[in-house]
Amino acid sequence: MSRTILNAPLAWFQRVLWLGIAANVALAVPTLLIPERMLALTSLPPAAPLMWPRFAAWLLILLSAFYVPAALDAIRFRTIAWLAVGSRLASVVFFLTQSADYRMLGAVVLVFFVPEVILLALATRRERRPEPNRPAHAVAGS
């Protein structure tokens, strides 16, 4: 039986992480291709030169690619999973400390950060707990 079947918070963490990756890409790809239209659509101030919002979109795509290993196996890539959660927190803090125009971006990231941190903490705790049918020393040797 796979780990995710035995560990519901782990399965849900990975689902939320995939959803966050999809949301990042859904925002970043159009911003990369049509930055002026995306800035207007999201009511963000115009930027000059447009290379900067396009570069930010490109960085968001690259960051999302680094989340993929944890979305596939958050226990095997536990450090990457925690870095993904930490990067969400850093983004929330960054955007919420900017002018009011950009706080909406922080709120969007917060929507992903809260469930991710809770689910990963629960999943990690559950992984460290010995299974009822296995002796405690068997868990350490796995």
GROMACS .gro file of C-alpha atoms in nm:
model
  142
    1MET     CA    1   0.000   0.000   0.000
    2SER     CA    2   0.137   0.342  -0.089
    3ARG     CA    3   0.227   0.604   0.169
    4THR     CA    4  -0.029   0.852   0.043
    5ILE     CA    5  -0.312   0.603   0.094
    6LEU     CA    6  -0.203   0.553   0.456
    7ASN     CA    7  -0.137   0.923   0.511
    8ALA     CA    8  -0.436   1.136   0.407
    9PRO     CA    9  -0.272   1.470   0.503
   10LEU     CA   10   0.021   1.379   0.276
   11ALA     CA   11  -0.212   1.307  -0.015
   12TRP     CA   12  -0.398   1.634   0.043
   13PHE     CA   13  -0.073   1.831   0.076
   14GLN     CA   14   0.039   1.700  -0.262
   15ARG     CA   15  -0.299   1.786  -0.417
   16VAL     CA   16  -0.289   2.142  -0.279
   17LEU     CA   17   0.070   2.177  -0.398
   18TRP     CA   18  -0.034   2.068  -0.752
   19LEU     CA   19  -0.324   2.314  -0.738
   20GLY     CA   20  -0.080   2.590  -0.639
   21ILE     CA   21   0.153   2.495  -0.924
   22ALA     CA   22  -0.140   2.514  -1.166
   23ALA     CA   23  -0.247   2.853  -1.026
   24ASN     CA   24   0.109   2.987  -1.056
   25VAL     CA   25   0.140   2.872  -1.416
   26ALA     CA   26  -0.210   2.999  -1.503
   27LEU     CA   27  -0.108   3.346  -1.382
   28ALA     CA   28   0.251   3.340  -1.509
   29VAL     CA   29   0.212   3.218  -1.868
   30PRO     CA   30  -0.030   3.494  -1.976
   31THR     CA   31   0.180   3.750  -1.788
   32LEU     CA   32   0.484   3.629  -1.979
   33LEU     CA   33   0.303   3.653  -2.314
   34ILE     CA   34   0.070   3.954  -2.271
   35PRO     CA   35   0.198   4.148  -1.969
   36GLU     CA   36   0.011   4.474  -2.034
   37ARG     CA   37  -0.323   4.298  -2.060
   38MET     CA   38  -0.257   4.091  -1.745
   39LEU     CA   39  -0.155   4.399  -1.545
   40ALA     CA   40  -0.476   4.572  -1.652
   41LEU     CA   41  -0.688   4.261  -1.584
   42THR     CA   42  -0.549   4.227  -1.231
   43SER     CA   43  -0.572   4.603  -1.165
   44LEU     CA   44  -0.198   4.625  -1.102
   45PRO     CA   45  -0.015   4.947  -1.187
   46PRO     CA   46   0.153   4.965  -1.529
   47ALA     CA   47   0.518   4.867  -1.535
   48ALA     CA   48   0.802   5.002  -1.742
   49PRO     CA   49   0.985   4.833  -1.894
   50LEU     CA   50   0.753   4.533  -1.942
   51MET     CA   51   1.055   4.309  -1.918
   52TRP     CA   52   1.019   4.315  -1.535
   53PRO     CA   53   0.669   4.168  -1.504
   54ARG     CA   54   0.761   3.919  -1.776
   55PHE     CA   55   1.077   3.824  -1.584
   56ALA     CA   56   0.875   3.788  -1.262
   57ALA     CA   57   0.637   3.557  -1.450
   58TRP     CA   58   0.930   3.353  -1.578
   59LEU     CA   59   1.070   3.322  -1.226
   60LEU     CA   60   0.728   3.208  -1.101
   61ILE     CA   61   0.724   2.934  -1.365
   62LEU     CA   62   1.075   2.824  -1.263
   63LEU     CA   63   0.982   2.830  -0.893
   64SER     CA   64   0.678   2.618  -0.968
   65ALA     CA   65   0.898   2.364  -1.147
   66PHE     CA   66   1.099   2.325  -0.827
   67TYR     CA   67   0.776   2.232  -0.641
   68VAL     CA   68   0.712   1.931  -0.867
   69PRO     CA   69   0.934   1.675  -0.686
   70ALA     CA   70   0.753   1.748  -0.357
   71ALA     CA   71   0.416   1.731  -0.534
   72LEU     CA   72   0.511   1.384  -0.657
   73ASP     CA   73   0.659   1.251  -0.330
   74ALA     CA   74   0.661   1.492  -0.038
   75ILE     CA   75   0.817   1.243   0.202
   76ARG     CA   76   1.107   1.148  -0.022
   77PHE     CA   77   1.161   1.516  -0.106
   78ARG     CA   78   1.070   1.647   0.240
   79THR     CA   79   1.323   1.932   0.228
   80ILE     CA   80   1.183   2.052  -0.103
   81ALA     CA   81   0.829   2.026   0.039
   82TRP     CA   82   0.924   2.246   0.335
   83LEU     CA   83   1.107   2.488   0.104
   84ALA     CA   84   0.791   2.514  -0.108
   85VAL     CA   85   0.590   2.601   0.203
   86GLY     CA   86   0.862   2.844   0.317
   87SER     CA   87   0.864   3.016  -0.021
   88ARG     CA   88   0.487   3.064   0.007
   89LEU     CA   89   0.536   3.226   0.348
   90ALA     CA   90   0.813   3.450   0.212
   91SER     CA   91   0.585   3.556  -0.073
   92VAL     CA   92   0.299   3.634   0.165
   93VAL     CA   93   0.527   3.849   0.382
   94PHE     CA   94   0.674   4.023   0.078
   95PHE     CA   95   0.344   4.111  -0.087
   96LEU     CA   96   0.164   4.207   0.233
   97THR     CA   97   0.441   4.456   0.314
   98GLN     CA   98   0.407   4.627  -0.027
   99SER     CA   99   0.164   4.901  -0.124
  100ALA     CA  100  -0.206   4.814  -0.124
  101ASP     CA  101  -0.194   4.755  -0.502
  102TYR     CA  102   0.003   4.434  -0.449
  103ARG     CA  103  -0.157   4.294  -0.133
  104MET     CA  104  -0.404   4.095  -0.342
  105LEU     CA  105  -0.111   3.883  -0.462
  106GLY     CA  106  -0.015   3.813  -0.102
  107ALA     CA  107  -0.371   3.710  -0.022
  108VAL     CA  108  -0.372   3.464  -0.314
  109VAL     CA  109  -0.047   3.306  -0.192
  110LEU     CA  110  -0.185   3.294   0.164
  111VAL     CA  111  -0.473   3.079   0.037
  112PHE     CA  112  -0.215   2.813  -0.055
  113PHE     CA  113   0.026   2.865   0.235
  114VAL     CA  114  -0.224   2.796   0.515
  115PRO     CA  115  -0.341   2.451   0.402
  116GLU     CA  116   0.007   2.353   0.283
  117VAL     CA  117   0.177   2.422   0.615
  118ILE     CA  118  -0.098   2.249   0.815
  119LEU     CA  119  -0.114   1.944   0.588
  120LEU     CA  120   0.263   1.903   0.564
  121ALA     CA  121   0.301   1.929   0.941
  122LEU     CA  122   0.030   1.665   0.990
  123ALA     CA  123   0.179   1.442   0.720
  124THR     CA  124   0.527   1.467   0.868
  125ARG     CA  125   0.398   1.387   1.216
  126ARG     CA  126   0.206   1.087   1.082
  127GLU     CA  127   0.513   0.958   0.893
  128ARG     CA  128   0.722   0.967   1.211
  129ARG     CA  129   0.462   0.776   1.413
  130PRO     CA  130   0.507   0.397   1.412
  131GLU     CA  131   0.229   0.194   1.253
  132PRO     CA  132   0.019   0.001   1.506
  133ASN     CA  133   0.125  -0.340   1.366
  134ARG     CA  134   0.496  -0.260   1.344
  135PRO     CA  135   0.736  -0.244   1.636
  136ALA     CA  136   0.896   0.098   1.690
  137HIS     CA  137   1.246  -0.033   1.605
  138ALA     CA  138   1.120  -0.146   1.260
  139VAL     CA  139   1.026   0.214   1.167
  140ALA     CA  140   1.377   0.343   1.235
  141GLY     CA  141   1.528   0.082   1.003
  142SER     CA  142   1.297   0.156   0.707
   0.00000   0.00000   0.00000
